[in-house]
Amino acid sequence: MTAIPHFTGDANPYGGGDPYADHRTADFPFTQYANLADRQLGAGVIAANDEFFAQRENLLLPGRAEFDPEHFGHKGKVMDGWETRRRRGASAEHPWPTAEDHDWALVRLGAPGVVRGVVVDTAHFRGNYPQAVSVEGASVPGSPSPEELLADDVKWTTLVPRTAVGGHAANGFAVSVEQRFTHLRVNQHPDGGIARLRVHGEVVADPEWLSALGTFDVLALENGGRVEDASNLFYSPATNTIQPGRSRKMDDGWETRRRRDQGNDWIRYQVVAQSEIRALEIDTAYLKGNSAGWASVSVKDGDDGDWTEILPRTRLQPDTNHRFVLAAPVIGTHARVDIFPDGGISRLRLFGSLTEEGATALTARYQELGG
């Protein structure tokens, strides 16, 4: 596995022009996984010990941080991130913060799961970024308050040890802890600012909740479905097709580049666990002149199973939700949508329920990961 680039030290002061021209970043291997701290999934920054200069909620905003060199408020420079005041020591004789001094923010993951990697982006924090960061995870059921999360009986597990970071840089950290987490605690040592936080991982749904639902979308990201691969990701990620809710704009779906050959585009998925599928939806919301012309859907049971077409190649309409009830239930662990010849869809839903085998496997994994 390629070593993850590591950035430290100040960035140069902003000198005009494109503020991202000297932003330090890299292609981190774990970004193939979904962002568990996505606001669209229900994530939130529920508390922070200090947010004097910039609000904690900025950490999870979609898109990259913006920078306006002329934007100042009554507290100083307005930054698009979470920024705390400068820490001071106890006295004039010792005006510096101690080695233990740090600021923190509590993050509720939108979907609990196994964290594979974290990106702490200090974009535009060139001389006011933290010297180091650390990240911890906890698994607490229900909807705990900040006070409950900070109680002495909550066990926090180190995901990212205290590590020096760079200013105006996307600082990426691979995580190898095989455990299901519901909340993170992000620490910056001793103070400073972070623009964005991304938490990439695999959703691990609560099998008791899915059992209570009965029939549900077995492909939904929030229920544990995931994208395995896709033919083309030119305009937008394939993971958009299993996000919650309907698409609200064109780039909230999956769109491919225009094909100039006789092929077609596709996405391959893994459902939450072995399921009995009874109905499906293909939505082309906000894809008006660029939706797929036709689509088919196939399912297979097991890695070595054969693909069974459950929806033959069917004409799609732009900006429309298409619903199909299967003539007979189909058992499967994987799904594939093929679009012809190119274009996009905004959502794919597969409605069904876990088989006895699927429920047993999911429960075993949930327990193994500390759920």
mmCIF file of C-alpha atoms in Angstrom:
data_model
loop_
_atom_site.group_PDB
_atom_site.id
_atom_site.type_symbol
_atom_site.label_atom_id
_atom_site.label_comp_id
_atom_site.label_asym_id
_atom_site.label_seq_id
_atom_site.Cartn_x
_atom_site.Cartn_y
_atom_site.Cartn_z
ATOM 1 C CA MET A 1 0.000 0.000 0.000
ATOM 2 C CA THR A 2 1.337 3.443 -0.958
ATOM 3 C CA ALA A 3 2.397 5.594 1.988
ATOM 4 C CA ILE A 4 -0.023 8.410 2.752
ATOM 5 C CA PRO A 5 1.565 11.855 2.170
ATOM 6 C CA HIS A 6 2.074 13.810 5.382
ATOM 7 C CA PHE A 7 2.060 17.595 5.569
ATOM 8 C CA THR A 8 3.537 19.753 8.315
ATOM 9 C CA GLY A 9 4.443 23.381 8.839
ATOM 10 C CA ASP A 10 3.087 26.726 7.783
ATOM 11 C CA ALA A 11 1.830 27.526 4.327
ATOM 12 C CA ASN A 12 2.866 30.790 2.710
ATOM 13 C CA PRO A 13 0.694 33.830 3.447
ATOM 14 C CA TYR A 14 -2.076 34.356 0.903
ATOM 15 C CA GLY A 15 -0.553 36.239 -2.004
ATOM 16 C CA GLY A 16 -3.602 36.783 -4.201
ATOM 17 C CA GLY A 17 -5.194 34.856 -7.019
ATOM 18 C CA ASP A 18 -6.570 31.347 -6.581
ATOM 19 C CA PRO A 19 -6.393 30.583 -2.834
ATOM 20 C CA TYR A 20 -6.235 26.849 -3.599
ATOM 21 C CA ALA A 21 -3.235 27.170 -5.949
ATOM 22 C CA ASP A 22 -0.838 26.208 -3.139
ATOM 23 C CA HIS A 23 -3.203 23.970 -1.156
ATOM 24 C CA ARG A 24 -1.404 20.749 -0.226
ATOM 25 C CA THR A 25 -3.419 17.609 -0.832
ATOM 26 C CA ALA A 26 -3.235 14.058 -2.152
ATOM 27 C CA ASP A 27 -5.379 11.159 -3.357
ATOM 28 C CA PHE A 28 -6.038 9.197 -0.180
ATOM 29 C CA PRO A 29 -6.874 5.512 -0.791
ATOM 30 C CA PHE A 30 -9.657 5.360 1.806
ATOM 31 C CA THR A 31 -11.804 8.013 0.088
ATOM 32 C CA GLN A 32 -13.402 5.192 -1.914
ATOM 33 C CA TYR A 33 -15.549 4.673 1.181
ATOM 34 C CA ALA A 34 -18.593 6.809 1.973
ATOM 35 C CA ASN A 35 -18.324 9.854 4.234
ATOM 36 C CA LEU A 36 -19.940 8.773 7.513
ATOM 37 C CA ALA A 37 -19.888 12.409 8.677
ATOM 38 C CA ASP A 38 -22.075 13.598 5.816
ATOM 39 C CA ARG A 39 -24.808 16.040 6.860
ATOM 40 C CA GLN A 40 -27.099 14.374 4.329
ATOM 41 C CA LEU A 41 -26.830 11.171 6.381
ATOM 42 C CA GLY A 42 -27.679 13.076 9.573
ATOM 43 C CA ALA A 43 -24.203 13.830 10.941
ATOM 44 C CA GLY A 44 -23.675 16.837 13.179
ATOM 45 C CA VAL A 45 -21.103 18.637 15.311
ATOM 46 C CA ILE A 46 -23.020 18.564 18.570
ATOM 47 C CA ALA A 47 -20.583 20.395 20.873
ATOM 48 C CA ALA A 48 -17.215 22.133 21.062
ATOM 49 C CA ASN A 49 -15.352 23.651 23.972
ATOM 50 C CA ASP A 50 -14.640 26.850 22.010
ATOM 51 C CA GLU A 51 -15.694 28.346 18.664
ATOM 52 C CA PHE A 52 -14.784 31.986 19.216
ATOM 53 C CA PHE A 53 -13.706 32.845 15.673
ATOM 54 C CA ALA A 54 -15.632 30.349 13.516
ATOM 55 C CA GLN A 55 -18.503 27.957 14.171
ATOM 56 C CA ARG A 56 -18.034 24.234 14.686
ATOM 57 C CA GLU A 57 -20.837 23.406 12.218
ATOM 58 C CA ASN A 58 -18.621 24.519 9.335
ATOM 59 C CA LEU A 59 -16.579 21.333 9.747
ATOM 60 C CA LEU A 60 -19.180 19.192 7.993
ATOM 61 C CA LEU A 61 -20.353 21.572 5.271
ATOM 62 C CA PRO A 62 -20.393 19.963 1.807
ATOM 63 C CA GLY A 63 -17.814 21.125 -0.688
ATOM 64 C CA ARG A 64 -14.453 22.670 -0.035
ATOM 65 C CA ALA A 65 -13.969 25.670 2.227
ATOM 66 C CA GLU A 66 -14.235 29.131 0.694
ATOM 67 C CA PHE A 67 -11.905 32.058 1.319
ATOM 68 C CA ASP A 68 -12.651 35.776 1.056
ATOM 69 C CA PRO A 69 -9.581 37.851 1.948
ATOM 70 C CA GLU A 70 -11.708 40.966 2.519
ATOM 71 C CA HIS A 71 -14.265 39.384 4.845
ATOM 72 C CA PHE A 72 -13.758 40.579 8.429
ATOM 73 C CA GLY A 73 -16.202 40.711 11.335
ATOM 74 C CA HIS A 74 -16.184 42.271 14.776
ATOM 75 C CA LYS A 75 -14.075 39.346 16.098
ATOM 76 C CA GLY A 76 -11.563 39.405 13.252
ATOM 77 C CA LYS A 77 -11.080 37.487 9.994
ATOM 78 C CA VAL A 78 -14.142 35.412 9.090
ATOM 79 C CA MET A 79 -13.043 31.867 8.265
ATOM 80 C CA ASP A 80 -14.995 29.018 6.700
ATOM 81 C CA GLY A 81 -14.168 26.381 9.298
ATOM 82 C CA TRP A 82 -13.990 25.800 13.040
ATOM 83 C CA GLU A 83 -11.564 28.171 14.732
ATOM 84 C CA THR A 84 -10.846 28.638 18.428
ATOM 85 C CA ARG A 85 -9.182 31.533 20.222
ATOM 86 C CA ARG A 86 -5.471 31.531 21.072
ATOM 87 C CA ARG A 87 -4.697 29.633 24.248
ATOM 88 C CA ARG A 88 -2.592 31.285 26.949
ATOM 89 C CA GLY A 89 -0.608 30.008 29.881
ATOM 90 C CA ALA A 90 -1.351 30.399 33.577
ATOM 91 C CA SER A 91 0.821 33.456 34.272
ATOM 92 C CA ALA A 92 3.175 36.081 32.905
ATOM 93 C CA GLU A 93 6.044 33.877 33.958
ATOM 94 C CA HIS A 94 4.613 30.992 31.914
ATOM 95 C CA PRO A 95 2.452 32.537 29.150
ATOM 96 C CA TRP A 96 2.482 29.440 26.936
ATOM 97 C CA PRO A 97 -0.178 26.686 26.922
ATOM 98 C CA THR A 98 0.821 23.376 28.452
ATOM 99 C CA ALA A 99 1.490 20.245 26.433
ATOM 100 C CA GLU A 100 -1.908 18.866 27.505
ATOM 101 C CA ASP A 101 -3.951 21.938 26.517
ATOM 102 C CA HIS A 102 -6.244 21.334 23.540
ATOM 103 C CA ASP A 103 -9.613 22.194 22.025
ATOM 104 C CA TRP A 104 -12.196 19.598 21.060
ATOM 105 C CA ALA A 105 -15.395 19.053 19.078
ATOM 106 C CA LEU A 106 -17.873 16.176 19.345
ATOM 107 C CA VAL A 107 -19.150 14.763 16.054
ATOM 108 C CA ARG A 108 -22.183 12.493 15.712
ATOM 109 C CA LEU A 109 -21.713 10.254 12.693
ATOM 110 C CA GLY A 110 -24.644 10.273 10.296
ATOM 111 C CA ALA A 111 -24.417 6.501 10.014
ATOM 112 C CA PRO A 112 -22.495 4.438 12.582
ATOM 113 C CA GLY A 113 -19.810 2.246 11.144
ATOM 114 C CA VAL A 114 -16.176 1.214 10.828
ATOM 115 C CA VAL A 115 -13.876 4.171 10.124
ATOM 116 C CA ARG A 116 -11.294 3.522 7.395
ATOM 117 C CA GLY A 117 -9.784 6.979 7.148
ATOM 118 C CA VAL A 118 -10.088 10.592 8.284
ATOM 119 C CA VAL A 119 -9.259 13.821 6.457
ATOM 120 C CA VAL A 120 -8.609 16.909 8.585
ATOM 121 C CA ASP A 121 -8.412 19.762 6.086
ATOM 122 C CA THR A 122 -6.857 23.042 7.262
ATOM 123 C CA ALA A 123 -7.584 24.888 4.000
ATOM 124 C CA HIS A 124 -6.919 28.650 4.331
ATOM 125 C CA PHE A 125 -5.633 28.245 7.879
ATOM 126 C CA ARG A 126 -2.078 29.165 6.935
ATOM 127 C CA GLY A 127 -0.673 30.476 10.210
ATOM 128 C CA ASN A 128 -3.573 29.730 12.540
ATOM 129 C CA TYR A 129 -3.936 25.952 12.172
ATOM 130 C CA PRO A 130 -3.397 23.514 15.082
ATOM 131 C CA GLN A 131 0.096 22.241 15.752
ATOM 132 C CA ALA A 132 -1.284 18.692 15.930
ATOM 133 C CA VAL A 133 -4.585 16.835 15.835
ATOM 134 C CA SER A 134 -5.936 13.612 17.292
ATOM 135 C CA VAL A 135 -9.213 11.760 16.773
ATOM 136 C CA GLU A 136 -11.037 9.368 19.107
ATOM 137 C CA GLY A 137 -14.135 7.248 18.594
ATOM 138 C CA ALA A 138 -16.880 5.974 20.888
ATOM 139 C CA SER A 139 -19.892 3.718 20.485
ATOM 140 C CA VAL A 140 -22.861 4.974 22.468
ATOM 141 C CA PRO A 141 -26.398 3.790 21.631
ATOM 142 C CA GLY A 142 -29.395 6.052 21.311
ATOM 143 C CA SER A 143 -29.106 9.829 21.092
ATOM 144 C CA PRO A 144 -26.686 10.816 23.874
ATOM 145 C CA SER A 145 -26.240 14.430 24.918
ATOM 146 C CA PRO A 146 -22.784 16.057 24.950
ATOM 147 C CA GLU A 147 -22.757 15.703 28.734
ATOM 148 C CA GLU A 148 -23.436 11.987 28.474
ATOM 149 C CA LEU A 149 -20.683 11.541 25.878
ATOM 150 C CA LEU A 150 -18.189 13.344 28.111
ATOM 151 C CA ALA A 151 -19.056 11.258 31.171
ATOM 152 C CA ASP A 152 -16.306 9.208 32.791
ATOM 153 C CA ASP A 153 -17.926 5.877 31.931
ATOM 154 C CA VAL A 154 -17.734 6.426 28.137
ATOM 155 C CA LYS A 155 -14.830 4.573 26.526
ATOM 156 C CA TRP A 156 -12.977 6.524 23.850
ATOM 157 C CA THR A 157 -10.713 4.645 21.448
ATOM 158 C CA THR A 158 -7.827 6.370 19.659
ATOM 159 C CA LEU A 159 -8.307 6.368 15.889
ATOM 160 C CA VAL A 160 -5.665 8.966 15.051
ATOM 161 C CA PRO A 161 -2.934 9.505 17.656
ATOM 162 C CA ARG A 162 -1.677 13.019 18.301
ATOM 163 C CA THR A 163 0.051 13.887 15.023
ATOM 164 C CA ALA A 164 1.609 17.085 13.682
ATOM 165 C CA VAL A 165 -0.283 18.592 10.750
ATOM 166 C CA GLY A 166 0.306 21.252 8.143
ATOM 167 C CA GLY A 167 -1.440 24.516 7.467
ATOM 168 C CA HIS A 168 -3.533 24.974 4.311
ATOM 169 C CA ALA A 169 -3.402 21.212 3.715
ATOM 170 C CA ALA A 170 -5.642 18.152 3.530
ATOM 171 C CA ASN A 171 -4.169 15.975 6.276
ATOM 172 C CA GLY A 172 -5.182 12.345 5.701
ATOM 173 C CA PHE A 173 -4.979 9.483 8.197
ATOM 174 C CA ALA A 174 -5.690 5.793 7.548
ATOM 175 C CA VAL A 175 -7.503 4.068 10.435
ATOM 176 C CA SER A 176 -7.149 0.352 11.203
ATOM 177 C CA VAL A 177 -9.465 -0.075 14.209
ATOM 178 C CA GLU A 178 -12.057 -2.797 13.506
ATOM 179 C CA GLN A 179 -14.879 -1.416 15.627
ATOM 180 C CA ARG A 180 -18.249 0.237 15.063
ATOM 181 C CA PHE A 181 -18.377 3.874 16.177
ATOM 182 C CA THR A 182 -21.270 6.289 16.596
ATOM 183 C CA HIS A 183 -19.372 9.449 17.663
ATOM 184 C CA LEU A 184 -15.951 11.027 17.227
ATOM 185 C CA ARG A 185 -14.014 13.500 19.329
ATOM 186 C CA VAL A 186 -11.744 15.704 17.224
ATOM 187 C CA ASN A 187 -8.940 17.382 19.172
ATOM 188 C CA GLN A 188 -6.680 20.192 18.043
ATOM 189 C CA HIS A 189 -3.503 20.804 20.018
ATOM 190 C CA PRO A 190 -3.305 23.378 21.455
ATOM 191 C CA ASP A 191 -5.742 25.556 19.437
ATOM 192 C CA GLY A 192 -6.364 26.914 15.955
ATOM 193 C CA GLY A 193 -8.605 26.177 13.023
ATOM 194 C CA ILE A 194 -9.809 23.268 10.886
ATOM 195 C CA ALA A 195 -11.797 23.915 7.707
ATOM 196 C CA ARG A 196 -13.368 20.540 6.944
ATOM 197 C CA LEU A 197 -13.618 17.051 8.448
ATOM 198 C CA ARG A 198 -14.334 13.954 6.387
ATOM 199 C CA VAL A 199 -14.758 10.503 7.962
ATOM 200 C CA HIS A 200 -14.620 7.689 5.416
ATOM 201 C CA GLY A 201 -15.799 4.210 6.311
ATOM 202 C CA GLU A 202 -18.322 1.397 6.040
ATOM 203 C CA VAL A 203 -21.809 1.701 7.486
ATOM 204 C CA VAL A 204 -22.789 -1.033 9.961
ATOM 205 C CA ALA A 205 -26.524 -0.878 10.581
ATOM 206 C CA ASP A 206 -28.269 -2.099 13.724
ATOM 207 C CA PRO A 207 -29.865 -5.466 12.785
ATOM 208 C CA GLU A 208 -32.566 -5.039 15.444
ATOM 209 C CA TRP A 209 -33.672 -1.779 13.810
ATOM 210 C CA LEU A 210 -33.732 -3.293 10.325
ATOM 211 C CA SER A 211 -35.733 -6.263 11.616
ATOM 212 C CA ALA A 212 -38.282 -3.904 13.138
ATOM 213 C CA LEU A 213 -38.637 -2.060 9.818
ATOM 214 C CA GLY A 214 -39.535 -5.251 7.983
ATOM 215 C CA THR A 215 -39.424 -4.083 4.374
ATOM 216 C CA PHE A 216 -36.774 -1.417 3.731
ATOM 217 C CA ASP A 217 -34.276 -0.254 1.118
ATOM 218 C CA VAL A 218 -31.597 -2.957 1.334
ATOM 219 C CA LEU A 219 -29.273 -0.890 -0.876
ATOM 220 C CA ALA A 220 -29.444 2.405 1.063
ATOM 221 C CA LEU A 221 -26.147 3.731 2.394
ATOM 222 C CA GLU A 222 -27.677 4.427 5.807
ATOM 223 C CA ASN A 223 -28.778 0.759 6.019
ATOM 224 C CA GLY A 224 -25.350 -0.619 5.117
ATOM 225 C CA GLY A 225 -25.423 -0.837 1.326
ATOM 226 C CA ARG A 226 -22.331 0.279 -0.549
ATOM 227 C CA VAL A 227 -20.912 0.856 -4.013
ATOM 228 C CA GLU A 228 -18.252 -1.658 -5.082
ATOM 229 C CA ASP A 229 -17.304 -0.212 -8.446
ATOM 230 C CA ALA A 230 -18.562 1.886 -11.351
ATOM 231 C CA SER A 231 -17.643 2.303 -14.994
ATOM 232 C CA ASN A 232 -17.326 6.084 -14.884
ATOM 233 C CA LEU A 233 -17.194 8.782 -12.199
ATOM 234 C CA PHE A 234 -16.470 11.786 -14.371
ATOM 235 C CA TYR A 235 -19.100 14.197 -13.047
ATOM 236 C CA SER A 236 -20.215 12.777 -9.706
ATOM 237 C CA PRO A 237 -19.700 9.820 -7.340
ATOM 238 C CA ALA A 238 -21.744 6.635 -7.702
ATOM 239 C CA THR A 239 -22.373 6.674 -3.930
ATOM 240 C CA ASN A 240 -24.847 9.507 -4.547
ATOM 241 C CA THR A 241 -27.295 6.926 -5.904
ATOM 242 C CA ILE A 242 -27.763 5.353 -2.449
ATOM 243 C CA GLN A 243 -27.853 8.548 -0.375
ATOM 244 C CA PRO A 244 -30.960 9.369 1.711
ATOM 245 C CA GLY A 245 -33.879 11.259 0.216
ATOM 246 C CA ARG A 246 -34.460 12.425 -3.325
ATOM 247 C CA SER A 247 -31.838 14.294 -5.274
ATOM 248 C CA ARG A 248 -32.185 18.070 -4.919
ATOM 249 C CA LYS A 249 -29.923 19.183 -7.790
ATOM 250 C CA MET A 250 -28.155 17.726 -10.786
ATOM 251 C CA ASP A 251 -24.834 16.932 -9.090
ATOM 252 C CA ASP A 252 -26.636 15.083 -6.271
ATOM 253 C CA GLY A 253 -26.879 12.009 -8.503
ATOM 254 C CA TRP A 254 -24.550 9.995 -10.730
ATOM 255 C CA GLU A 255 -23.693 11.290 -14.196
ATOM 256 C CA THR A 256 -21.121 9.906 -16.640
ATOM 257 C CA ARG A 257 -19.242 11.577 -19.468
ATOM 258 C CA ARG A 258 -20.681 11.277 -22.968
ATOM 259 C CA ARG A 259 -19.823 7.966 -24.619
ATOM 260 C CA ARG A 260 -18.566 7.893 -28.193
ATOM 261 C CA ASP A 261 -18.520 4.100 -28.514
ATOM 262 C CA GLN A 262 -21.059 1.280 -28.492
ATOM 263 C CA GLY A 263 -20.669 0.427 -24.787
ATOM 264 C CA ASN A 264 -22.694 1.335 -21.697
ATOM 265 C CA ASP A 265 -22.123 2.524 -18.145
ATOM 266 C CA TRP A 266 -22.854 0.683 -14.888
ATOM 267 C CA ILE A 267 -22.589 0.621 -11.089
ATOM 268 C CA ARG A 268 -22.063 -2.523 -8.998
ATOM 269 C CA TYR A 269 -23.281 -2.614 -5.384
ATOM 270 C CA GLN A 270 -23.303 -4.790 -2.282
ATOM 271 C CA VAL A 271 -26.558 -4.807 -0.305
ATOM 272 C CA VAL A 272 -26.595 -4.742 3.500
ATOM 273 C CA ALA A 273 -26.708 -8.569 3.721
ATOM 274 C CA GLN A 274 -28.456 -11.377 1.868
ATOM 275 C CA SER A 275 -31.965 -10.083 1.180
ATOM 276 C CA GLU A 276 -35.224 -10.974 -0.488
ATOM 277 C CA ILE A 277 -35.901 -8.170 -2.991
ATOM 278 C CA ARG A 278 -39.473 -7.453 -4.044
ATOM 279 C CA ALA A 279 -39.538 -3.991 -5.658
ATOM 280 C CA LEU A 280 -37.228 -1.277 -6.957
ATOM 281 C CA GLU A 281 -37.081 2.388 -7.910
ATOM 282 C CA ILE A 282 -34.902 4.206 -10.427
ATOM 283 C CA ASP A 283 -35.038 7.976 -10.031
ATOM 284 C CA THR A 284 -33.703 10.470 -12.585
ATOM 285 C CA ALA A 285 -34.593 13.601 -10.568
ATOM 286 C CA TYR A 286 -32.925 16.792 -11.918
ATOM 287 C CA LEU A 287 -31.348 14.869 -14.790
ATOM 288 C CA LYS A 288 -33.332 16.422 -17.616
ATOM 289 C CA GLY A 289 -31.246 16.477 -20.791
ATOM 290 C CA ASN A 290 -28.647 14.060 -19.489
ATOM 291 C CA SER A 291 -30.554 11.171 -17.882
ATOM 292 C CA ALA A 292 -29.882 7.607 -18.985
ATOM 293 C CA GLY A 293 -31.940 6.544 -21.974
ATOM 294 C CA TRP A 294 -32.564 3.005 -20.746
ATOM 295 C CA ALA A 295 -31.632 0.966 -17.671
ATOM 296 C CA SER A 296 -31.585 -2.635 -16.502
ATOM 297 C CA VAL A 297 -31.034 -4.046 -13.003
ATOM 298 C CA SER A 298 -29.500 -7.406 -12.079
ATOM 299 C CA VAL A 299 -28.937 -9.244 -8.796
ATOM 300 C CA LYS A 300 -26.672 -12.124 -7.763
ATOM 301 C CA ASP A 301 -26.426 -14.196 -4.583
ATOM 302 C CA GLY A 302 -22.867 -14.498 -3.283
ATOM 303 C CA ASP A 303 -19.565 -13.441 -4.835
ATOM 304 C CA ASP A 304 -19.598 -16.439 -7.166
ATOM 305 C CA GLY A 305 -23.308 -16.358 -7.985
ATOM 306 C CA ASP A 306 -24.740 -15.775 -11.453
ATOM 307 C CA TRP A 307 -26.342 -12.461 -12.352
ATOM 308 C CA THR A 308 -30.129 -12.589 -12.692
ATOM 309 C CA GLU A 309 -31.838 -9.738 -14.516
ATOM 310 C CA ILE A 310 -34.754 -8.494 -12.394
ATOM 311 C CA LEU A 311 -35.537 -5.491 -14.592
ATOM 312 C CA PRO A 312 -34.952 -5.867 -18.339
ATOM 313 C CA ARG A 313 -33.672 -2.918 -20.347
ATOM 314 C CA THR A 314 -36.380 -0.306 -19.796
ATOM 315 C CA ARG A 315 -36.890 3.200 -21.212
ATOM 316 C CA LEU A 316 -36.359 5.955 -18.632
ATOM 317 C CA GLN A 317 -37.920 9.400 -18.586
ATOM 318 C CA PRO A 318 -35.976 12.503 -17.538
ATOM 319 C CA ASP A 319 -36.547 13.958 -14.054
ATOM 320 C CA THR A 320 -38.863 11.066 -13.097
ATOM 321 C CA ASN A 321 -39.101 8.424 -10.382
ATOM 322 C CA HIS A 322 -39.757 5.000 -11.930
ATOM 323 C CA ARG A 323 -41.256 2.241 -9.750
ATOM 324 C CA PHE A 324 -41.328 -1.489 -10.460
ATOM 325 C CA VAL A 325 -42.840 -4.383 -8.476
ATOM 326 C CA LEU A 326 -41.139 -7.708 -9.213
ATOM 327 C CA ALA A 327 -43.277 -10.612 -10.376
ATOM 328 C CA ALA A 328 -41.550 -12.821 -7.787
ATOM 329 C CA PRO A 329 -39.071 -12.099 -4.959
ATOM 330 C CA VAL A 330 -35.365 -12.516 -5.766
ATOM 331 C CA ILE A 331 -32.625 -13.440 -3.265
ATOM 332 C CA GLY A 332 -29.382 -11.507 -3.575
ATOM 333 C CA THR A 333 -26.294 -10.052 -1.928
ATOM 334 C CA HIS A 334 -25.110 -7.885 -4.843
ATOM 335 C CA ALA A 335 -26.822 -5.672 -7.387
ATOM 336 C CA ARG A 336 -25.902 -3.965 -10.618
ATOM 337 C CA VAL A 337 -27.545 -1.221 -12.620
ATOM 338 C CA ASP A 338 -26.639 -0.799 -16.292
ATOM 339 C CA ILE A 339 -27.538 2.415 -18.101
ATOM 340 C CA PHE A 340 -27.646 2.732 -21.889
ATOM 341 C CA PRO A 341 -25.712 4.215 -23.407
ATOM 342 C CA ASP A 342 -24.573 6.844 -20.850
ATOM 343 C CA GLY A 343 -25.974 9.739 -18.808
ATOM 344 C CA GLY A 344 -27.076 9.222 -15.261
ATOM 345 C CA ILE A 345 -29.558 8.341 -12.552
ATOM 346 C CA SER A 346 -30.032 10.091 -9.242
ATOM 347 C CA ARG A 347 -31.152 7.187 -7.005
ATOM 348 C CA LEU A 348 -31.540 3.410 -7.064
ATOM 349 C CA ARG A 349 -33.702 1.756 -4.386
ATOM 350 C CA LEU A 350 -34.134 -1.984 -3.804
ATOM 351 C CA PHE A 351 -36.955 -2.771 -1.394
ATOM 352 C CA GLY A 352 -37.051 -6.033 0.509
ATOM 353 C CA SER A 353 -36.085 -7.668 3.784
ATOM 354 C CA LEU A 354 -33.219 -9.700 5.198
ATOM 355 C CA THR A 355 -33.303 -13.453 4.749
ATOM 356 C CA GLU A 356 -32.675 -15.595 7.817
ATOM 357 C CA GLU A 357 -29.117 -16.165 6.589
ATOM 358 C CA GLY A 358 -28.613 -12.438 5.979
ATOM 359 C CA ALA A 359 -29.964 -11.456 9.405
ATOM 360 C CA THR A 360 -27.679 -13.983 11.120
ATOM 361 C CA ALA A 361 -24.591 -12.733 9.257
ATOM 362 C CA LEU A 362 -25.369 -9.073 9.945
ATOM 363 C CA THR A 363 -26.001 -9.719 13.641
ATOM 364 C CA ALA A 364 -22.715 -11.593 13.964
ATOM 365 C CA ARG A 365 -20.773 -8.739 12.341
ATOM 366 C CA TYR A 366 -22.573 -6.133 14.447
ATOM 367 C CA GLN A 367 -21.634 -7.946 17.649
ATOM 368 C CA GLU A 368 -18.076 -8.584 16.506
ATOM 369 C CA LEU A 369 -17.610 -4.847 15.946
ATOM 370 C CA GLY A 370 -18.873 -3.966 19.410
ATOM 371 C CA GLY A 371 -22.405 -2.961 18.516
#
